[in-house]
Amino acid sequence: MNKYKIIAYIFTLFYAVFILNYEPSFYNDDSLFLTRGIDNFSVIDFSPHFPGYVVIVILGKFINIFVNESKYSFFLLSSLCAVFLPLLMFFYVKNFADEKKAFIVFLISISSVYLMNLSLSMLSDSVGFFFFFLSLHMYELKKNKLTGFAFSVALFSRPSYFIFFVIGFIYIYFTNKKSLKEILIYFLFGTFLFLSYTFFYNGYLYIEEAIRFTQGHFELWGVGQNSDIKWIDNILKFENIPYLLLIFSIFSFKKEYIFLWILFLSYFLWMIFAQNADNIRHMIPLVFLANIIIVLSIKNKILILVPFLIINFYAHSFYKEKISPLENIAKYINNNNNEAIIITNRGIEVLREKLKNKIVDGYYKNSAGFIANNKKSLIITTNKPKYKNYKEFRGRFIGEQNLYLFESQN
Amino acid sequence: MKKYIILVLISLIASINLQAYSYAAAGKEPTIDSREGILGAINSDNFVLAKEILEKNKDNYLYLTKEFNEKLFSSLESSILEKDKQKINKWLDVSIATEIQRRLDGGLKNIDNFNIAKVMLAKADKFYKLLSVSLDKELDKKLKEALFQCMDSIGNPGLFGVGAKPVNKEKYIENEKIVDELLKSL
């Protein structure tokens, strides 16, 4: 076996042990909803919310046969997909470059702070992205049936990576018409399976919830966000300094890697126009695609490795927490036996599950304002309060926003 | 090269027309929306605006008054005229309570149609979560339990009949009565 492959396996094993030493903890309500879906798949009960993330439910239920605890089962599923992502990228890059380049992609990916986000957030991102890369790898291996099926697995793990599938199929249509039919048939086969499973479990209620959710999303709450963060703030972060190398990549553009560039640019546009800047995790696919593009286009490997490794390792030192800010807050309130009403715009359902306190959904800001003005209450926000008396709960990784807890002025 | 440009353009159009998934709230509900409006108005001591919002939603409040609580509209109106914030909030809570009664009523009428009954109860639960904050612990506990029992009473058709659970109409009626009584005590 080649030395790069052996080292990649060993590093993956160490990273797996490192990640599995973390306690599973909910990043937000979506993590809880996905976990509930493993116990009882019902979209109308937000378990999980529309569109249902059926692959997560199926795989989670399978793991849960052995683990028998839905929270840990989902943690295993989402974290292991992230753990194995750099290794999968290694094999993917090896299809069209030498092992050394593949290993450099592996190194800068496994050391990335963004991988910590995928590994610990307990969301659909890691599963969707893992299967998306698996489908890319299968495509390079010319395994059309597996490519098509893996495409559908990825789509039904994380439907908001929709743009990748649209672009992927259009690309195949233009460049490899011969394979398109077979890939499409197996994609549609997977789609049929997953949709059938969803309908058998949810029936007509799925349609009912789809209408309510879509209407709510477009007309009520989908366009808003809970902070003032803009995409430009997310892009211009210290952790992203090595990605300045993309400028060199543009000048050393190679036609054979155009598909990766198209995926990158398409997703970039999708992110800017259609994704909420509150969640830096929406940027993660760009990060890993950029890792490959940079390594494939720049010859000087030291120029890549030095900035990436220095900044990645330094950036890891910013994050010391072992559990999420939400679960930390719940622990803090429980330990202090504080029974005040809690007003929050984050993790409402997680807090309802963890605490006996009454929880007010900050989305209804006038009701929340009335309570804050008239009753002693605790307020949780992502914006640093102007008052001095607040407690800060820090995130575990890049993109997990710090939460602030303070008493209302009553 | 032309085809690659087309590909990027298609992706641009696709990105503009589609939105990301996000968190959810209760959805469009006139009683919740007008409650938010009235509370927003009284938070800034604008009782004229509160009265305007009430008038704008008069039909909805009159329906709830007629069907579930005969004092609702007149009491809400008089508390706004009296500029009594606590009383206004109390009657807005009552309006949310009547929505719970309304959905439970709908659930009972459709108890033999699992899908409709389930939607009704899911909506009742969303209203309950809004009301829960204003209830004392004992009342809240009893209400939550009665709503859970109603949910349990509608049964489940199962998957191709596997895991099916029959409807228990008597249990539903019994718990709906408990809910009604608890909510009338507000």
Coordinates of C-alpha atoms in Angstrom, one line a residue, chain A residues 10-23 75 79-80 83 110-113 115-117 119-120 313 316 319-322 396-397:
Chain A
I10 CA -4.1 6.7 10.2
F11 CA -4.9 10.4 10.4
T12 CA -8.6 9.6 9.7
L13 CA -8.6 7.2 12.6
F14 CA -7.0 9.7 14.9
Y15 CA -9.5 12.4 13.8
A16 CA -12.4 9.9 14.3
V17 CA -11.2 9.2 17.9
F18 CA -10.8 13.0 18.5
I19 CA -14.4 13.8 17.3
L20 CA -16.1 10.9 19.0
N21 CA -14.6 12.1 22.3
Y22 CA -17.0 15.0 22.1
E23 CA -20.4 14.7 23.7
F75 CA -24.3 12.1 16.1
S79 CA -19.9 13.1 12.5
L80 CA -18.6 10.0 10.7
V83 CA -14.7 12.3 9.5
I110 CA -8.7 17.3 7.6
S111 CA -7.0 20.2 9.4
S112 CA -9.7 22.6 8.4
V113 CA -11.8 24.4 11.1
L115 CA -14.5 20.2 9.1
M116 CA -15.1 20.6 12.8
N117 CA -18.3 22.4 12.0
S119 CA -18.3 17.0 12.4
L120 CA -20.0 18.4 15.4
F313 CA -4.0 24.9 13.4
H316 CA -8.4 25.7 16.0
Y319 CA -12.4 27.2 20.0
K320 CA -12.2 25.4 23.4
E321 CA -15.8 24.5 24.3
K322 CA -16.9 20.9 24.3
R396 CA -17.3 25.0 19.7
F397 CA -16.3 25.7 16.1

